[in-house]
Coordinates of C-alpha atoms in Angstrom, one line a residue:
M512 CA 84.8 -7.8 41.1
T513 CA 87.0 -5.6 43.4
P514 CA 90.7 -6.4 44.0
D515 CA 90.0 -6.7 47.7
L516 CA 87.5 -9.5 47.2
A517 CA 89.9 -11.4 44.9
T518 CA 92.7 -10.9 47.5
D519 CA 90.6 -12.2 50.3
A520 CA 89.7 -15.2 48.3
L521 CA 93.3 -16.0 47.5
D522 CA 94.3 -15.3 51.2
A523 CA 91.7 -17.8 52.3
L524 CA 93.1 -20.4 49.8
D525 CA 96.6 -19.8 51.1
G526 CA 95.4 -20.4 54.6
L527 CA 94.0 -23.8 53.5
V528 CA 97.1 -25.0 51.7
G529 CA 99.7 -23.4 53.9
D530 CA 101.3 -24.7 57.0
G531 CA 101.5 -21.4 58.9
D532 CA 105.1 -20.8 57.8
R533 CA 104.2 -19.4 54.4
E534 CA 103.8 -15.8 53.6
A535 CA 102.1 -14.0 50.7
G536 CA 105.3 -12.3 49.7
G537 CA 107.7 -15.3 49.7
N538 CA 108.8 -18.4 51.4
A539 CA 109.3 -17.8 55.1
A540 CA 111.3 -20.9 55.6
T541 CA 114.0 -19.8 53.2
G542 CA 113.5 -16.0 53.3
A543 CA 113.6 -16.0 49.5
D544 CA 112.0 -13.4 47.3
P545 CA 109.9 -15.3 44.7
T546 CA 110.3 -12.6 42.1
A547 CA 114.1 -13.1 42.1
T548 CA 115.8 -15.4 39.7
A549 CA 118.8 -17.6 40.4
D550 CA 121.6 -18.7 38.1
G551 CA 120.4 -21.4 35.8
P552 CA 117.2 -22.1 34.0
L553 CA 114.2 -19.9 34.9
I554 CA 112.0 -23.0 34.5
D555 CA 113.6 -26.2 35.7
V556 CA 111.8 -29.5 35.6
E557 CA 113.8 -32.4 37.0
D558 CA 112.8 -36.1 36.8
V559 CA 109.1 -35.3 37.3
S560 CA 106.6 -38.2 37.4
L561 CA 102.9 -37.8 38.0
S562 CA 99.9 -40.1 37.8
Y563 CA 96.1 -39.9 38.0
G564 CA 95.3 -43.0 40.1
D565 CA 96.8 -46.0 38.4
L566 CA 97.3 -44.0 35.2
A567 CA 100.9 -42.8 34.8
V568 CA 100.8 -39.5 32.9
L569 CA 104.4 -38.2 33.2
S570 CA 107.5 -40.4 33.6
E571 CA 110.7 -38.9 34.8
V572 CA 110.4 -35.8 32.6
S573 CA 113.3 -33.3 32.7
L574 CA 113.1 -30.0 30.8
A575 CA 114.8 -26.6 31.3
V576 CA 113.7 -23.2 29.8
E577 CA 116.1 -20.4 30.0
S578 CA 115.3 -16.7 30.5
G579 CA 114.8 -15.2 27.0
E580 CA 113.8 -18.5 25.5
F581 CA 110.5 -19.6 23.9
V582 CA 110.0 -23.4 24.0
G583 CA 107.2 -25.2 22.3
L584 CA 105.8 -28.3 23.9
V585 CA 104.4 -30.6 21.1
G586 CA 102.9 -34.0 21.0
P587 CA 99.7 -36.0 20.4
N588 CA 96.5 -35.6 22.5
G589 CA 96.9 -37.4 25.8
A590 CA 100.7 -37.1 25.8
G591 CA 100.8 -35.3 29.2
K592 CA 101.4 -31.7 28.0
T593 CA 98.7 -30.1 30.1
T594 CA 99.7 -32.1 33.1
L595 CA 103.3 -30.9 32.7
L596 CA 102.2 -27.3 32.6
G597 CA 100.1 -27.9 35.7
A598 CA 103.1 -29.2 37.6
I599 CA 105.1 -26.1 36.6
N600 CA 102.5 -23.6 37.7
G601 CA 101.9 -25.4 41.0
V602 CA 98.3 -26.6 40.3
L603 CA 99.6 -30.2 40.4
E604 CA 102.2 -31.7 42.7
P605 CA 104.5 -34.3 41.2
E606 CA 104.8 -37.7 42.9
S607 CA 108.5 -37.6 42.4
G608 CA 111.0 -35.1 41.0
R609 CA 110.9 -31.4 41.5
V610 CA 110.0 -28.2 39.6
R611 CA 111.8 -24.9 40.2
V612 CA 110.9 -21.5 38.8
G613 CA 113.3 -18.7 39.3
G614 CA 115.3 -20.9 41.6
E615 CA 112.4 -21.6 43.9
R616 CA 110.8 -25.0 44.4
V617 CA 107.2 -24.5 43.4
A618 CA 105.9 -27.0 45.9
D619 CA 107.3 -24.8 48.7
L620 CA 105.6 -21.6 47.7
S621 CA 102.2 -20.2 48.5
S622 CA 99.8 -19.9 45.6
R623 CA 100.4 -16.1 45.6
A624 CA 104.1 -16.4 45.7
A625 CA 104.0 -18.9 42.8
S626 CA 101.7 -16.6 40.9
R627 CA 104.3 -13.9 41.0
L628 CA 106.7 -16.2 39.3
V629 CA 104.6 -17.9 36.6
A630 CA 101.5 -16.9 34.8
T631 CA 99.2 -19.3 33.0
V632 CA 97.1 -19.2 29.9
P633 CA 94.8 -22.2 30.2
Q634 CA 93.3 -24.3 27.4
D635 CA 89.8 -23.8 28.8
T636 CA 88.9 -20.1 28.8
T637 CA 85.4 -20.4 30.0
V638 CA 84.5 -17.8 32.6
A639 CA 81.7 -18.8 35.0
F640 CA 80.5 -15.3 35.9
D641 CA 79.6 -12.2 33.9
F642 CA 82.7 -10.1 34.5
S643 CA 83.8 -7.3 32.2
V644 CA 86.9 -7.7 30.2
E645 CA 88.7 -5.2 32.4
D646 CA 87.7 -7.1 35.5
I647 CA 89.2 -10.3 34.0
V648 CA 92.5 -8.7 33.1
E649 CA 92.7 -7.0 36.6
M650 CA 92.6 -10.5 38.1
G651 CA 96.1 -10.9 36.9
R652 CA 97.2 -8.3 39.5
T653 CA 95.7 -10.3 42.4
P654 CA 99.1 -11.6 43.6
Y655 CA 100.3 -8.0 44.1
H656 CA 97.4 -6.9 46.4
G657 CA 98.0 -7.3 50.1
R658 CA 95.2 -7.4 52.6
F659 CA 95.8 -3.8 53.6
S660 CA 97.8 -2.5 50.6
G661 CA 96.9 -1.6 47.1
D662 CA 98.7 -2.1 43.8
P663 CA 100.1 1.2 42.5
D664 CA 101.4 -0.3 39.3
G665 CA 98.2 -2.3 38.5
A666 CA 96.3 0.1 36.3
A667 CA 99.3 0.7 34.0
A668 CA 100.0 -3.1 33.8
V669 CA 96.3 -3.7 32.8
D670 CA 96.4 -1.0 30.2
R671 CA 99.6 -2.4 28.7
A672 CA 98.2 -5.9 28.6
L673 CA 95.0 -4.8 26.9
E674 CA 96.9 -2.9 24.3
R675 CA 99.4 -5.6 23.6
T676 CA 96.7 -8.2 23.0
G677 CA 94.4 -6.0 20.9
T678 CA 91.6 -6.3 23.5
E679 CA 91.5 -2.7 24.6
R680 CA 88.3 -2.1 22.6
F681 CA 86.6 -4.8 24.6
R682 CA 87.5 -3.3 27.9
D683 CA 83.9 -2.5 29.0
R684 CA 82.2 -5.5 27.4
S685 CA 81.0 -8.5 29.2
V686 CA 83.4 -11.4 28.7
A687 CA 80.3 -13.6 28.1
S688 CA 79.6 -11.6 24.9
L689 CA 82.9 -12.4 23.3
S690 CA 83.7 -15.2 20.8
G691 CA 86.0 -18.0 21.9
G692 CA 88.9 -16.4 20.1
E693 CA 88.3 -13.0 21.6
R694 CA 88.0 -14.6 25.0
Q695 CA 91.3 -16.4 24.5
R696 CA 93.1 -13.1 23.9
V697 CA 91.5 -11.6 27.1
V698 CA 92.9 -14.5 29.1
L699 CA 96.3 -13.9 27.5
A700 CA 96.0 -10.3 28.5
R701 CA 95.3 -11.4 32.1
A702 CA 98.5 -13.4 32.1
L703 CA 100.5 -10.5 30.7
A704 CA 99.1 -8.2 33.4
Q705 CA 100.5 -10.6 36.0
E706 CA 104.0 -9.5 34.9
T707 CA 105.8 -12.7 35.8
P708 CA 109.3 -13.8 34.6
A709 CA 107.8 -17.2 33.4
L710 CA 104.8 -17.8 31.2
V711 CA 103.1 -21.2 30.5
L712 CA 100.5 -21.4 27.8
D713 CA 98.2 -24.4 27.0
E714 CA 97.2 -24.4 23.4
P715 CA 97.1 -20.5 23.2
T716 CA 96.1 -20.5 19.5
A717 CA 93.4 -23.2 19.6
S718 CA 90.4 -20.9 19.3
L719 CA 92.0 -18.3 17.1
D720 CA 91.8 -17.6 13.4
V721 CA 95.0 -17.7 11.3
N722 CA 95.8 -14.0 11.7
H723 CA 95.4 -14.0 15.5
Q724 CA 97.3 -17.3 15.8
V725 CA 100.3 -15.6 14.2
R726 CA 99.9 -12.4 16.2
T727 CA 99.6 -14.3 19.5
L728 CA 102.7 -16.4 19.0
E729 CA 104.6 -13.3 17.7
L730 CA 103.6 -11.4 20.8
V731 CA 104.9 -14.2 23.1
A732 CA 108.1 -14.4 21.1
D733 CA 108.5 -10.6 21.3
L734 CA 108.0 -10.7 25.1
V735 CA 110.6 -13.3 25.4
D736 CA 113.1 -11.3 23.4
A737 CA 112.4 -7.9 24.8
E738 CA 111.8 -8.7 28.5
G739 CA 113.8 -11.9 28.9
K740 CA 110.8 -14.0 29.9
A741 CA 110.9 -17.8 29.8
A742 CA 107.9 -19.1 27.9
L743 CA 106.7 -22.7 27.6
A744 CA 103.7 -23.3 25.3
A745 CA 101.8 -26.4 24.4
I746 CA 101.1 -25.9 20.7
H747 CA 99.0 -28.2 18.5
D748 CA 100.2 -26.8 15.1
L749 CA 103.7 -28.1 14.5
D750 CA 104.4 -25.7 11.7
L751 CA 103.6 -22.7 13.9
A752 CA 105.6 -24.1 16.7
A753 CA 108.6 -24.5 14.4
R754 CA 108.2 -21.0 13.1
F755 CA 108.1 -19.1 16.4
C756 CA 109.8 -21.3 19.0
D757 CA 113.5 -21.3 19.8
R758 CA 113.4 -25.0 20.8
L759 CA 110.8 -27.8 20.7
A760 CA 110.2 -30.5 23.2
V761 CA 108.3 -33.6 21.9
L762 CA 106.2 -35.3 24.5
A763 CA 104.6 -38.7 23.8
D764 CA 103.1 -41.2 26.3
G765 CA 104.4 -39.1 29.2
E766 CA 108.0 -39.2 28.1
L767 CA 110.2 -36.6 26.2
L768 CA 111.3 -38.1 22.9
A769 CA 113.4 -35.1 21.7
V770 CA 114.4 -31.6 22.7
G771 CA 116.2 -29.1 20.6
P772 CA 116.0 -26.6 17.7
P773 CA 113.0 -27.2 15.4
D774 CA 115.0 -28.2 12.4
E775 CA 116.8 -30.9 14.5
V776 CA 113.7 -32.1 16.4
L777 CA 111.1 -32.2 13.7
T778 CA 112.2 -35.1 11.6
A779 CA 110.1 -37.7 9.9
E780 CA 111.3 -40.3 12.4
T781 CA 110.5 -38.3 15.5
V782 CA 107.1 -37.2 14.1
G783 CA 106.3 -40.7 13.2
A784 CA 107.3 -42.0 16.6
A785 CA 105.3 -39.4 18.5
F786 CA 102.1 -39.2 16.3
D787 CA 102.1 -42.7 14.9
T788 CA 101.9 -41.4 11.3
D789 CA 104.0 -41.2 8.2
A790 CA 105.0 -37.6 7.5
A791 CA 107.2 -35.5 5.2
V792 CA 109.2 -32.8 6.9
L793 CA 110.6 -30.2 4.5
P794 CA 111.7 -26.5 4.8
N795 CA 108.7 -24.2 4.2
P796 CA 109.5 -22.5 0.9
V797 CA 108.6 -19.1 2.4
T798 CA 109.8 -19.2 6.0
G799 CA 112.6 -21.7 5.7
T800 CA 111.4 -23.4 9.0
P801 CA 110.3 -27.0 9.1
A802 CA 106.9 -27.8 7.7
V803 CA 105.3 -31.1 8.5
T804 CA 102.9 -32.8 6.0
P805 CA 101.2 -36.0 7.4
L806 CA 101.0 -38.5 4.6
P807 CA 97.8 -40.6 4.2
D808 CA 97.8 -44.3 3.6
P809 CA 98.9 -44.8 0.0
G810 CA 96.1 -44.4 -2.5
E811 CA 95.1 -46.5 -5.5
L812 CA 97.1 -44.6 -8.2
D813 CA 99.2 -47.7 -9.1
L814 CA 101.1 -45.9 -11.9
R815 CA 104.6 -44.6 -12.6
V816 CA 104.4 -40.8 -13.0
H817 CA 107.2 -38.5 -14.0
V818 CA 107.1 -34.9 -12.8
V819 CA 108.7 -32.1 -14.9
G820 CA 108.9 -28.7 -13.3
T821 CA 110.6 -26.7 -10.5
G822 CA 109.8 -24.8 -7.3
P823 CA 107.1 -25.1 -4.7
A824 CA 104.4 -26.0 -7.1
A825 CA 106.3 -29.0 -8.4
A826 CA 107.2 -30.0 -4.8
R827 CA 103.5 -30.1 -3.9
V828 CA 102.7 -32.1 -7.0
V829 CA 105.4 -34.7 -6.1
S830 CA 104.0 -34.9 -2.5
T831 CA 100.4 -35.3 -3.7
L832 CA 101.2 -38.0 -6.2
V833 CA 103.1 -40.0 -3.6
S834 CA 100.2 -39.6 -1.3
A835 CA 97.9 -41.0 -4.0
G836 CA 100.0 -44.1 -4.3
A837 CA 102.0 -43.4 -7.5
T838 CA 105.6 -44.3 -8.1
V839 CA 107.1 -40.9 -8.8
T840 CA 110.2 -39.8 -10.6
V841 CA 111.3 -36.2 -11.0
G842 CA 113.6 -34.1 -13.2
A843 CA 115.6 -32.7 -14.3
L844 CA 115.9 -30.1 -11.5
P845 CA 118.5 -27.6 -10.6
E846 CA 120.5 -28.6 -7.5
G847 CA 119.0 -27.2 -4.3
D848 CA 115.4 -26.8 -5.7
V849 CA 112.7 -27.4 -3.1
A850 CA 111.1 -30.0 -5.4
A851 CA 114.3 -32.0 -5.4
E852 CA 114.4 -31.9 -1.6
T853 CA 110.8 -32.9 -1.4
A854 CA 111.3 -35.8 -3.8
R855 CA 114.3 -37.1 -1.8
E856 CA 112.4 -36.8 1.5
L857 CA 109.6 -39.0 -0.1
A858 CA 112.1 -41.5 -1.5
A859 CA 111.3 -40.6 -5.1
E860 CA 114.0 -40.8 -7.8
V861 CA 115.4 -37.4 -8.8
V862 CA 117.5 -36.2 -11.7
T863 CA 119.4 -33.0 -11.0
A864 CA 121.6 -30.7 -13.1
P865 CA 123.9 -27.9 -12.1
A866 CA 122.0 -24.6 -11.6
F867 CA 122.4 -22.3 -14.6
G868 CA 124.3 -25.0 -16.4
G869 CA 121.7 -26.0 -19.0
L870 CA 120.4 -29.5 -19.5
D871 CA 122.5 -31.9 -21.6
G872 CA 124.6 -35.0 -21.2
E873 CA 123.9 -37.4 -18.4
P874 CA 121.1 -35.5 -16.7
E875 CA 119.2 -35.2 -20.0
A876 CA 119.7 -38.8 -20.7
A877 CA 118.5 -39.9 -17.3
A878 CA 115.4 -37.6 -17.5
R879 CA 114.5 -39.1 -20.9
D880 CA 114.8 -42.6 -19.5
H881 CA 112.4 -41.8 -16.7
L882 CA 110.0 -40.2 -19.2
A883 CA 110.1 -43.3 -21.4
A884 CA 109.3 -45.5 -18.4
A885 CA 106.5 -43.4 -17.0
D886 CA 102.8 -44.2 -17.5
A887 CA 102.1 -40.5 -17.5
V888 CA 103.8 -37.1 -17.1
V889 CA 102.9 -34.1 -15.1
A890 CA 104.3 -30.9 -16.3
V891 CA 104.3 -27.9 -13.9
E892 CA 104.1 -24.8 -16.0
P893 CA 105.9 -22.6 -16.9
L894 CA 108.7 -24.8 -18.0
A895 CA 112.2 -23.8 -19.0
P896 CA 112.8 -24.3 -22.7
S897 CA 115.1 -27.3 -22.0
L898 CA 112.3 -29.0 -20.0
R899 CA 109.7 -28.1 -22.5
A900 CA 111.8 -29.9 -25.1
L901 CA 111.9 -33.0 -22.9
V902 CA 108.1 -33.4 -22.9
R903 CA 107.4 -32.1 -26.4
D904 CA 106.8 -35.5 -27.9
R905 CA 105.7 -37.3 -24.7
E906 CA 102.1 -38.3 -24.1
P907 CA 100.0 -38.2 -22.0
V908 CA 100.9 -35.0 -20.3
V909 CA 98.9 -33.4 -17.4
R910 CA 99.7 -29.7 -17.1
V911 CA 99.6 -27.8 -13.8
A912 CA 99.8 -24.0 -14.0
A913 CA 102.1 -22.3 -11.5
D914 CA 102.5 -18.6 -12.3
D915 CA 105.3 -18.0 -9.9
A916 CA 107.6 -20.8 -11.1
A917 CA 109.3 -18.9 -13.9
S918 CA 112.3 -17.7 -11.9
A919 CA 113.0 -21.2 -10.6
A920 CA 112.6 -22.7 -14.0
A921 CA 115.1 -20.2 -15.4
E922 CA 117.9 -21.7 -13.4
L923 CA 118.3 -24.7 -15.7
D924 CA 118.7 -22.4 -18.7
G925 CA 121.0 -19.8 -17.2
G926 CA 118.4 -17.2 -16.6
G927 CA 118.0 -15.0 -13.6
A928 CA 117.4 -16.8 -10.4
D929 CA 115.2 -16.0 -7.4
D930 CA 116.1 -17.3 -4.0
R931 CA 112.6 -17.1 -2.7
G932 CA 111.7 -20.3 -1.0
R933 CA 115.4 -21.4 -0.6
D934 CA 118.1 -20.6 1.9
G935 CA 118.0 -16.9 1.2
D936 CA 114.7 -16.6 3.0
R937 CA 115.6 -18.7 6.1
R938 CA 114.3 -16.7 9.0
R939 CA 116.8 -18.2 11.5
A940 CA 119.9 -17.6 9.4
S941 CA 120.6 -14.4 11.4
G942 CA 118.5 -15.3 14.5
A943 CA 116.3 -12.3 13.8
G944 CA 113.2 -11.1 12.0
R945 CA 110.5 -13.3 13.5
G946 CA 107.4 -13.1 11.4
A947 CA 108.9 -10.8 8.8
E948 CA 108.2 -13.3 6.1
R949 CA 104.5 -13.5 6.5
D950 CA 103.7 -10.9 3.8
A951 CA 105.3 -13.0 1.1
A952 CA 102.9 -14.4 -1.5
T953 CA 102.1 -18.1 -1.5
D954 CA 101.9 -20.2 -4.5
D955 CA 98.1 -20.4 -5.3
A956 CA 98.6 -22.9 -8.1
A957 CA 100.4 -25.3 -5.8
A958 CA 97.6 -24.9 -3.2
R959 CA 95.2 -26.1 -5.9
A960 CA 97.2 -29.2 -6.6
T961 CA 95.4 -31.7 -4.3
P962 CA 96.0 -35.4 -4.4
E963 CA 92.5 -35.8 -5.8
T964 CA 92.9 -33.2 -8.6
V965 CA 96.3 -34.3 -9.7
A966 CA 95.4 -38.0 -9.6
L967 CA 92.2 -37.4 -11.4
G968 CA 94.1 -35.5 -14.1
V969 CA 96.5 -38.3 -14.6
R970 CA 93.7 -40.9 -14.8
R971 CA 91.8 -38.7 -17.3
A972 CA 94.9 -38.3 -19.4
L973 CA 95.4 -42.0 -19.6
D974 CA 91.8 -42.6 -20.5
R975 CA 91.5 -40.0 -23.4
P976 CA 93.1 -40.2 -26.8
A977 CA 96.3 -38.2 -27.2
S978 CA 95.9 -34.8 -28.8
A979 CA 98.1 -32.1 -30.1
D980 CA 96.8 -29.7 -27.5
D981 CA 98.3 -31.6 -24.6

């Protein structure tokens, strides 16, 4: 499709929605340049309400996104996220309230003027016609084509967008031949070619594999940092949203429940209120950002289980046992261990001891009391010598191997410590290094500890005769 045809189509649309006082390059009534930004938020939503017939979808929503800020819009299906994005890009007109982008009231702008301010990556990336990838990306330059003028910067903008999104190798292919994930990246490239100060994205990672989910959100975050764009993205994955966004806005039933930094917004209470589910919210042991684990209804493991071990593997075992319905106690653990944080979040009893201080006195006595009261014990290997001594004569014991737990276990016995998975790896401690942690190894043993496998191991241990091999 040629740029002139796309331009003529947009001009015709402007003529239908305009009142004769609007111009392609700006708002004739105000004389404002739509590419200019005013003091204040780049995206400014003020008391916006919107309904579909008798169904109220948004109710007095107010949200501001500054230049150089990436805000994640999270919430359950049907919360109104897509509707809010539609009000921001001008596709939907609020019944009350107002939306400003770059200081301009979106409702007062022509579609072309609005398209120079805000670019959109929609949730539905279906393309009705058999265009080439390059044609699709070139459509992002439509707002810059006049009826009798070209776009001297267009070719370079298209090339940059293709390169940034990793779609350059698809340039000459039909968009119909691409997978859903590849097509999603092409639509993102189209939005980048539009070169607007504001960017709204509706579930931009929905069709992508894990690698491209991370790359896409990292790309948006980099654009925000390097070019000062304001980005607002509806994101389904809470962990990814917390990892890449500067702030999160939680939308439920058409109302904003909370807005702020991820570690302040993603609490068990807020997640429960928004999604109507119980959840544990703990620092990710690798990234340091909040990680949300929905908790199923309590299972049928009506037992008291004591967990001995440290680190991420022990944390996962604690979580899975609570999910299975067990009454869980834990310890002894060094202060600050991620397993201790997990246990407290899940209201499990925890015995802690000073890091590197050894295990004796009151912590040892408390741990032995829990061991004596437990129906079964889960030992997360390797154990520090002091912890191994605790469980030496205790049966039954279910053992979970965790090859990376040695450094954490050493803290109880004064050995060398490893800050991996604790505050030393928090990405936002310095406000820099987005995504640098992704190459860190994950704990494979913890990943294998599902509620089913741990619970099954406990049941089998209770059913079998005690043996010296346990």
